């Protein structure tokens, strides 16, 4: 290009042309590199990793005092399960899709499906019951009491402050095996009552029904067998919607007649104590003439006796509106509810006003905080489907919803505020000065080791010469109530100082004790600090 524009006519011009040509030749790579560099910078900026620092919808991180409370819930329930003879198992967080398919009725649409990985189509587990039944069938187990505490996943609309999430923990206890009618059922209900009361939840009711009675009612009303499960699913919404709305679904969406819906309505509005509703149904001619309903009613009569033996009858409400839409239930069904379970009375209006569908907390209730039922055919279904010998292993279980229970416990604001994020009970410190002061770090370690071996949660500052203020700040941050102090001169005399921490003890210098008695003294002090021998976490859980 430059050669065509410049035509040299003399030696000076030639020399100038040569110089310019050389410069362009030299600069062209620089220019090209600059241009490429600019493009690369733009591409680099364009391709730079950009993420939204948030958890996926319907999930959250747990930390600090929340984790202390949650771990206490897990510990309380697992100890309860062990007390009743439970052994624990663990199953994969995902199952083959065919294992989960067709077990959850209309709720099957909430299952999280995964992409094909190596020729297997899998889904995240929806609950812990179906994986348990698969485990029993796969291992030819004849009887087992098992508990399982693990996460499950549902692609539902979350209500985070109400403990309704897409990823959440369930704490399950199940009994598999052939036993006398209603014996394991009654103990499961007793575990349900004991579990909630041990967590300080006392104002709850166990809504209870029986699938055989409910199926009998549907037969009496004229519902075809193939329509029973979808009608159950509609009736199950009575805890959230009035009868008029449910009736409309039964007739318009589920294709049932007005007469059928009205007959169903006569029964599902019944509720009361076990004895009250049992007596009413025992005098109903249509019920007496229905084989299924009478079979269920006979089992309820047996349950009444056992519930009285376990002293749990006052917690139970026999409620014919409870349907539990899951397909695998065959007998007793139940769920525990509190005043917070129901949605607000103006839920429909609040839903209209909601600015986003990301969280339904404003217009839904907590829902049931524990639930379960009998599923006698699920294990056999898996056994037969896999070509194994037909084996009837009856099962019954209960599942505690940790997130929903946690949301209720957190409402005990004053007690919850007292919970500290660490379990630290004692902070070991050292005070001294002068050129020869080493900070007593190995000595602090030695005292901490003594306390650890005694099972006492203990910390110290990871620094040789830590000034007193920093040591007190670290102790305050941990929230521990007690300090063991190594004074420069006192320690040489085999003495340690034990001091209460907190603003109200700022003027208290503590007590000087013999170093060889430090474990005994600290244990005594901690016993005095924990009111009635109960720490803040237990006080919170028990609602004290």
PDB file of C-alpha atoms in Angstrom, residues 106 214 217-218 221-224 227-238 242-266 268-269 321 323:
ATOM      1  CA  UNK A 106     -50.437 -36.174  41.785  1.00  0.00           C
ATOM      2  CA  UNK A 214     -62.015 -43.788  53.401  1.00  0.00           C
ATOM      3  CA  UNK A 217     -66.835 -44.218  52.008  1.00  0.00           C
ATOM      4  CA  UNK A 218     -65.879 -43.636  48.365  1.00  0.00           C
ATOM      5  CA  UNK A 221     -70.683 -42.655  47.450  1.00  0.00           C
ATOM      6  CA  UNK A 222     -70.379 -44.410  44.064  1.00  0.00           C
ATOM      7  CA  UNK A 223     -66.761 -43.673  43.172  1.00  0.00           C
ATOM      8  CA  UNK A 224     -65.241 -46.248  40.787  1.00  0.00           C
ATOM      9  CA  UNK A 227     -60.952 -43.045  40.509  1.00  0.00           C
ATOM     10  CA  UNK A 228     -60.401 -43.559  44.250  1.00  0.00           C
ATOM     11  CA  UNK A 229     -56.819 -42.245  44.407  1.00  0.00           C
ATOM     12  CA  UNK A 230     -57.552 -39.046  42.502  1.00  0.00           C
ATOM     13  CA  UNK A 231     -60.616 -38.378  44.679  1.00  0.00           C
ATOM     14  CA  UNK A 232     -58.410 -38.989  47.754  1.00  0.00           C
ATOM     15  CA  UNK A 233     -56.036 -36.361  46.432  1.00  0.00           C
ATOM     16  CA  UNK A 234     -58.896 -33.850  46.158  1.00  0.00           C
ATOM     17  CA  UNK A 235     -60.238 -34.604  49.651  1.00  0.00           C
ATOM     18  CA  UNK A 236     -56.733 -34.238  51.073  1.00  0.00           C
ATOM     19  CA  UNK A 237     -56.891 -30.507  50.245  1.00  0.00           C
ATOM     20  CA  UNK A 238     -59.595 -29.878  52.849  1.00  0.00           C
ATOM     21  CA  UNK A 242     -63.170 -25.080  52.131  1.00  0.00           C
ATOM     22  CA  UNK A 243     -65.501 -27.942  51.160  1.00  0.00           C
ATOM     23  CA  UNK A 244     -67.079 -25.885  48.350  1.00  0.00           C
ATOM     24  CA  UNK A 245     -63.724 -25.606  46.568  1.00  0.00           C
ATOM     25  CA  UNK A 246     -62.946 -29.312  47.037  1.00  0.00           C
ATOM     26  CA  UNK A 247     -66.439 -30.285  45.894  1.00  0.00           C
ATOM     27  CA  UNK A 248     -65.976 -28.243  42.723  1.00  0.00           C
ATOM     28  CA  UNK A 249     -62.727 -30.121  42.020  1.00  0.00           C
ATOM     29  CA  UNK A 250     -64.427 -33.492  42.612  1.00  0.00           C
ATOM     30  CA  UNK A 251     -67.281 -32.722  40.211  1.00  0.00           C
ATOM     31  CA  UNK A 252     -65.726 -30.489  37.530  1.00  0.00           C
ATOM     32  CA  UNK A 253     -62.116 -31.717  37.420  1.00  0.00           C
ATOM     33  CA  UNK A 254     -62.459 -35.311  38.613  1.00  0.00           C
ATOM     34  CA  UNK A 255     -65.709 -36.038  36.778  1.00  0.00           C
ATOM     35  CA  UNK A 256     -67.872 -37.187  39.703  1.00  0.00           C
ATOM     36  CA  UNK A 257     -71.586 -36.513  40.010  1.00  0.00           C
ATOM     37  CA  UNK A 258     -73.126 -33.946  42.361  1.00  0.00           C
ATOM     38  CA  UNK A 259     -74.773 -36.778  44.299  1.00  0.00           C
ATOM     39  CA  UNK A 260     -71.423 -38.564  44.771  1.00  0.00           C
ATOM     40  CA  UNK A 261     -69.727 -35.366  45.968  1.00  0.00           C
ATOM     41  CA  UNK A 262     -72.526 -34.632  48.444  1.00  0.00           C
ATOM     42  CA  UNK A 263     -72.345 -38.140  49.899  1.00  0.00           C
ATOM     43  CA  UNK A 264     -68.564 -37.816  50.316  1.00  0.00           C
ATOM     44  CA  UNK A 265     -69.135 -34.443  51.996  1.00  0.00           C
ATOM     45  CA  UNK A 266     -71.426 -35.994  54.611  1.00  0.00           C
ATOM     46  CA  UNK A 268     -65.444 -36.118  55.418  1.00  0.00           C
ATOM     47  CA  UNK A 269     -66.814 -33.350  57.643  1.00  0.00           C
ATOM     48  CA  UNK A 321     -61.129 -35.401  55.851  1.00  0.00           C
ATOM     49  CA  UNK A 323     -56.667 -38.550  52.917  1.00  0.00           C
TER      50      UNK A 323
END
